JSON list of C-alpha atoms in Angstrom, two decimals:
[
{"chain": "A", "resi": 1, "resn": "MET", "atom": "CA", "xyz": [-0.03, 0.21, -0.19]},
{"chain": "A", "resi": 2, "resn": "ARG", "atom": "CA", "xyz": [2.70, 2.16, 0.87]},
{"chain": "A", "resi": 3, "resn": "ALA", "atom": "CA", "xyz": [4.77, 1.60, -2.19]},
{"chain": "A", "resi": 4, "resn": "ARG", "atom": "CA", "xyz": [1.86, 2.46, -4.30]},
{"chain": "A", "resi": 5, "resn": "ASP", "atom": "CA", "xyz": [1.40, 5.64, -2.48]},
{"chain": "A", "resi": 6, "resn": "LEU", "atom": "CA", "xyz": [4.95, 6.41, -3.02]},
{"chain": "A", "resi": 7, "resn": "ALA", "atom": "CA", "xyz": [4.96, 5.69, -6.70]},
{"chain": "A", "resi": 8, "resn": "THR", "atom": "CA", "xyz": [1.76, 7.63, -7.22]},
{"chain": "A", "resi": 9, "resn": "SER", "atom": "CA", "xyz": [3.10, 10.46, -5.44]},
{"chain": "A", "resi": 10, "resn": "MET", "atom": "CA", "xyz": [6.56, 10.29, -7.51]},
{"chain": "A", "resi": 11, "resn": "ALA", "atom": "CA", "xyz": [4.77, 10.14, -10.80]},
{"chain": "A", "resi": 12, "resn": "GLY", "atom": "CA", "xyz": [2.57, 13.14, -9.82]},
{"chain": "A", "resi": 13, "resn": "PHE", "atom": "CA", "xyz": [6.06, 15.33, -9.09]},
{"chain": "A", "resi": 14, "resn": "GLY", "atom": "CA", "xyz": [7.30, 13.59, -12.26]},
{"chain": "A", "resi": 15, "resn": "ALA", "atom": "CA", "xyz": [4.44, 14.96, -14.14]},
{"chain": "A", "resi": 16, "resn": "VAL", "atom": "CA", "xyz": [4.52, 18.47, -13.03]},
{"chain": "A", "resi": 17, "resn": "LEU", "atom": "CA", "xyz": [8.24, 18.90, -13.20]},
{"chain": "A", "resi": 18, "resn": "GLY", "atom": "CA", "xyz": [8.14, 17.50, -16.90]},
{"chain": "A", "resi": 19, "resn": "THR", "atom": "CA", "xyz": [5.37, 19.87, -17.45]},
{"chain": "A", "resi": 20, "resn": "LEU", "atom": "CA", "xyz": [7.39, 22.57, -16.21]},
{"chain": "A", "resi": 21, "resn": "ILE", "atom": "CA", "xyz": [10.02, 21.29, -18.31]},
{"chain": "A", "resi": 22, "resn": "VAL", "atom": "CA", "xyz": [8.23, 21.72, -21.42]},
{"chain": "A", "resi": 23, "resn": "PHE", "atom": "CA", "xyz": [6.62, 25.01, -20.96]},
{"chain": "A", "resi": 24, "resn": "ASP", "atom": "CA", "xyz": [9.57, 26.87, -19.35]},
{"chain": "A", "resi": 25, "resn": "GLU", "atom": "CA", "xyz": [12.98, 27.44, -20.64]},
{"chain": "A", "resi": 26, "resn": "ARG", "atom": "CA", "xyz": [14.49, 28.30, -17.08]},
{"chain": "A", "resi": 27, "resn": "VAL", "atom": "CA", "xyz": [14.09, 24.78, -15.74]},
{"chain": "A", "resi": 28, "resn": "ALA", "atom": "CA", "xyz": [15.38, 23.07, -19.03]},
{"chain": "A", "resi": 29, "resn": "ARG", "atom": "CA", "xyz": [18.32, 25.19, -18.95]},
{"chain": "A", "resi": 30, "resn": "GLN", "atom": "CA", "xyz": [18.97, 24.11, -15.20]},
{"chain": "A", "resi": 31, "resn": "LEU", "atom": "CA", "xyz": [18.66, 20.41, -16.20]},
{"chain": "A", "resi": 32, "resn": "ALA", "atom": "CA", "xyz": [20.91, 20.60, -18.95]},
{"chain": "A", "resi": 33, "resn": "ILE", "atom": "CA", "xyz": [23.58, 22.29, -16.69]},
{"chain": "A", "resi": 34, "resn": "LEU", "atom": "CA", "xyz": [23.47, 19.10, -14.68]},
{"chain": "A", "resi": 35, "resn": "SER", "atom": "CA", "xyz": [24.13, 16.91, -17.45]},
{"chain": "A", "resi": 36, "resn": "LYS", "atom": "CA", "xyz": [27.01, 18.96, -18.71]},
{"chain": "A", "resi": 37, "resn": "ARG", "atom": "CA", "xyz": [28.92, 19.05, -15.48]},
{"chain": "A", "resi": 38, "resn": "ALA", "atom": "CA", "xyz": [32.19, 17.28, -14.75]},
{"chain": "A", "resi": 39, "resn": "PRO", "atom": "CA", "xyz": [31.76, 14.27, -12.11]},
{"chain": "A", "resi": 40, "resn": "GLU", "atom": "CA", "xyz": [34.46, 15.53, -9.84]},
{"chain": "A", "resi": 41, "resn": "HIS", "atom": "CA", "xyz": [32.90, 18.79, -9.21]},
{"chain": "A", "resi": 42, "resn": "GLU", "atom": "CA", "xyz": [29.14, 17.53, -8.53]},
{"chain": "A", "resi": 43, "resn": "LEU", "atom": "CA", "xyz": [29.65, 17.46, -4.73]},
{"chain": "A", "resi": 44, "resn": "LEU", "atom": "CA", "xyz": [31.01, 21.00, -4.85]},
{"chain": "A", "resi": 45, "resn": "VAL", "atom": "CA", "xyz": [28.44, 22.77, -6.81]},
{"chain": "A", "resi": 46, "resn": "MET", "atom": "CA", "xyz": [25.26, 20.63, -6.23]},
{"chain": "A", "resi": 47, "resn": "ARG", "atom": "CA", "xyz": [23.88, 22.68, -3.16]},
{"chain": "A", "resi": 48, "resn": "ASP", "atom": "CA", "xyz": [24.22, 25.78, -5.51]},
{"chain": "A", "resi": 49, "resn": "TRP", "atom": "CA", "xyz": [22.42, 23.63, -8.54]},
{"chain": "A", "resi": 50, "resn": "PHE", "atom": "CA", "xyz": [19.82, 22.64, -6.00]},
{"chain": "A", "resi": 51, "resn": "GLY", "atom": "CA", "xyz": [19.16, 26.13, -5.15]},
{"chain": "A", "resi": 52, "resn": "SER", "atom": "CA", "xyz": [19.18, 27.76, -8.57]},
{"chain": "A", "resi": 53, "resn": "LEU", "atom": "CA", "xyz": [16.84, 24.61, -9.74]},
{"chain": "A", "resi": 54, "resn": "GLY", "atom": "CA", "xyz": [14.30, 25.57, -7.11]},
{"chain": "A", "resi": 55, "resn": "SER", "atom": "CA", "xyz": [14.20, 29.11, -7.56]},
{"chain": "A", "resi": 56, "resn": "ALA", "atom": "CA", "xyz": [13.82, 28.28, -11.20]},
{"chain": "A", "resi": 57, "resn": "VAL", "atom": "CA", "xyz": [11.02, 25.71, -10.59]},
{"chain": "A", "resi": 58, "resn": "ALA", "atom": "CA", "xyz": [9.22, 28.09, -8.01]},
{"chain": "A", "resi": 59, "resn": "ALA", "atom": "CA", "xyz": [9.25, 30.92, -10.67]},
{"chain": "A", "resi": 60, "resn": "ALA", "atom": "CA", "xyz": [7.99, 28.87, -13.69]},
{"chain": "A", "resi": 61, "resn": "ALA", "atom": "CA", "xyz": [5.09, 27.77, -11.52]},
{"chain": "A", "resi": 62, "resn": "ARG", "atom": "CA", "xyz": [4.05, 31.27, -10.06]},
{"chain": "A", "resi": 63, "resn": "ASP", "atom": "CA", "xyz": [4.40, 32.39, -13.49]},
{"chain": "A", "resi": 64, "resn": "GLN", "atom": "CA", "xyz": [2.27, 29.67, -15.28]},
{"chain": "A", "resi": 65, "resn": "SER", "atom": "CA", "xyz": [-0.14, 29.83, -12.28]},
{"chain": "A", "resi": 66, "resn": "ILE", "atom": "CA", "xyz": [-0.62, 33.67, -12.45]},
{"chain": "A", "resi": 67, "resn": "ASP", "atom": "CA", "xyz": [-1.02, 33.45, -16.38]},
{"chain": "A", "resi": 68, "resn": "HIS", "atom": "CA", "xyz": [-3.40, 30.39, -15.99]},
{"chain": "A", "resi": 69, "resn": "ALA", "atom": "CA", "xyz": [-5.22, 31.48, -12.59]},
{"chain": "A", "resi": 70, "resn": "PRO", "atom": "CA", "xyz": [-8.74, 30.27, -13.27]},
{"chain": "A", "resi": 71, "resn": "MET", "atom": "CA", "xyz": [-7.46, 26.89, -14.68]},
{"chain": "A", "resi": 72, "resn": "LEU", "atom": "CA", "xyz": [-5.56, 26.55, -11.74]},
{"chain": "A", "resi": 73, "resn": "VAL", "atom": "CA", "xyz": [-8.21, 26.91, -9.23]},
{"chain": "A", "resi": 74, "resn": "PHE", "atom": "CA", "xyz": [-10.60, 24.43, -11.24]},
{"chain": "A", "resi": 75, "resn": "THR", "atom": "CA", "xyz": [-8.00, 22.00, -11.33]},
{"chain": "A", "resi": 76, "resn": "ALA", "atom": "CA", "xyz": [-7.51, 22.53, -7.17]},
{"chain": "A", "resi": 77, "resn": "VAL", "atom": "CA", "xyz": [-10.98, 21.98, -6.71]},
{"chain": "A", "resi": 78, "resn": "ALA", "atom": "CA", "xyz": [-11.35, 19.06, -8.83]},
{"chain": "A", "resi": 79, "resn": "ILE", "atom": "CA", "xyz": [-8.46, 17.04, -7.07]},
{"chain": "A", "resi": 80, "resn": "LEU", "atom": "CA", "xyz": [-10.12, 17.90, -3.87]},
{"chain": "A", "resi": 81, "resn": "LEU", "atom": "CA", "xyz": [-13.50, 16.78, -4.98]},
{"chain": "A", "resi": 82, "resn": "VAL", "atom": "CA", "xyz": [-11.89, 13.33, -6.27]},
{"chain": "A", "resi": 83, "resn": "ILE", "atom": "CA", "xyz": [-10.14, 12.80, -3.07]},
{"chain": "A", "resi": 84, "resn": "PHE", "atom": "CA", "xyz": [-13.21, 13.27, -1.49]},
{"chain": "A", "resi": 85, "resn": "MET", "atom": "CA", "xyz": [-15.16, 11.09, -3.50]},
{"chain": "A", "resi": 86, "resn": "VAL", "atom": "CA", "xyz": [-12.54, 8.27, -3.19]},
{"chain": "A", "resi": 87, "resn": "ARG", "atom": "CA", "xyz": [-12.26, 8.78, 0.53]},
{"chain": "A", "resi": 88, "resn": "THR", "atom": "CA", "xyz": [-16.07, 7.79, 1.03]}
]
């Protein structure tokens, strides 16, 4: 049961991250930087890279949510309704 919940959560996170990669070049650029790094510098730069990736994802999510606020509200309400329907 827990493994299925973990897999579902990871799939949801992957879907959101994949969508942000497709629609926002800042997130795609940060992931491209990770793939081009030399292995000996990975540990030294990983903290900075995670910080910049986090800020790029947050900025992309904020920009996309401002541009598509009505759809975001509709989706959030729909998700809550589905959760309540499944639980009862």
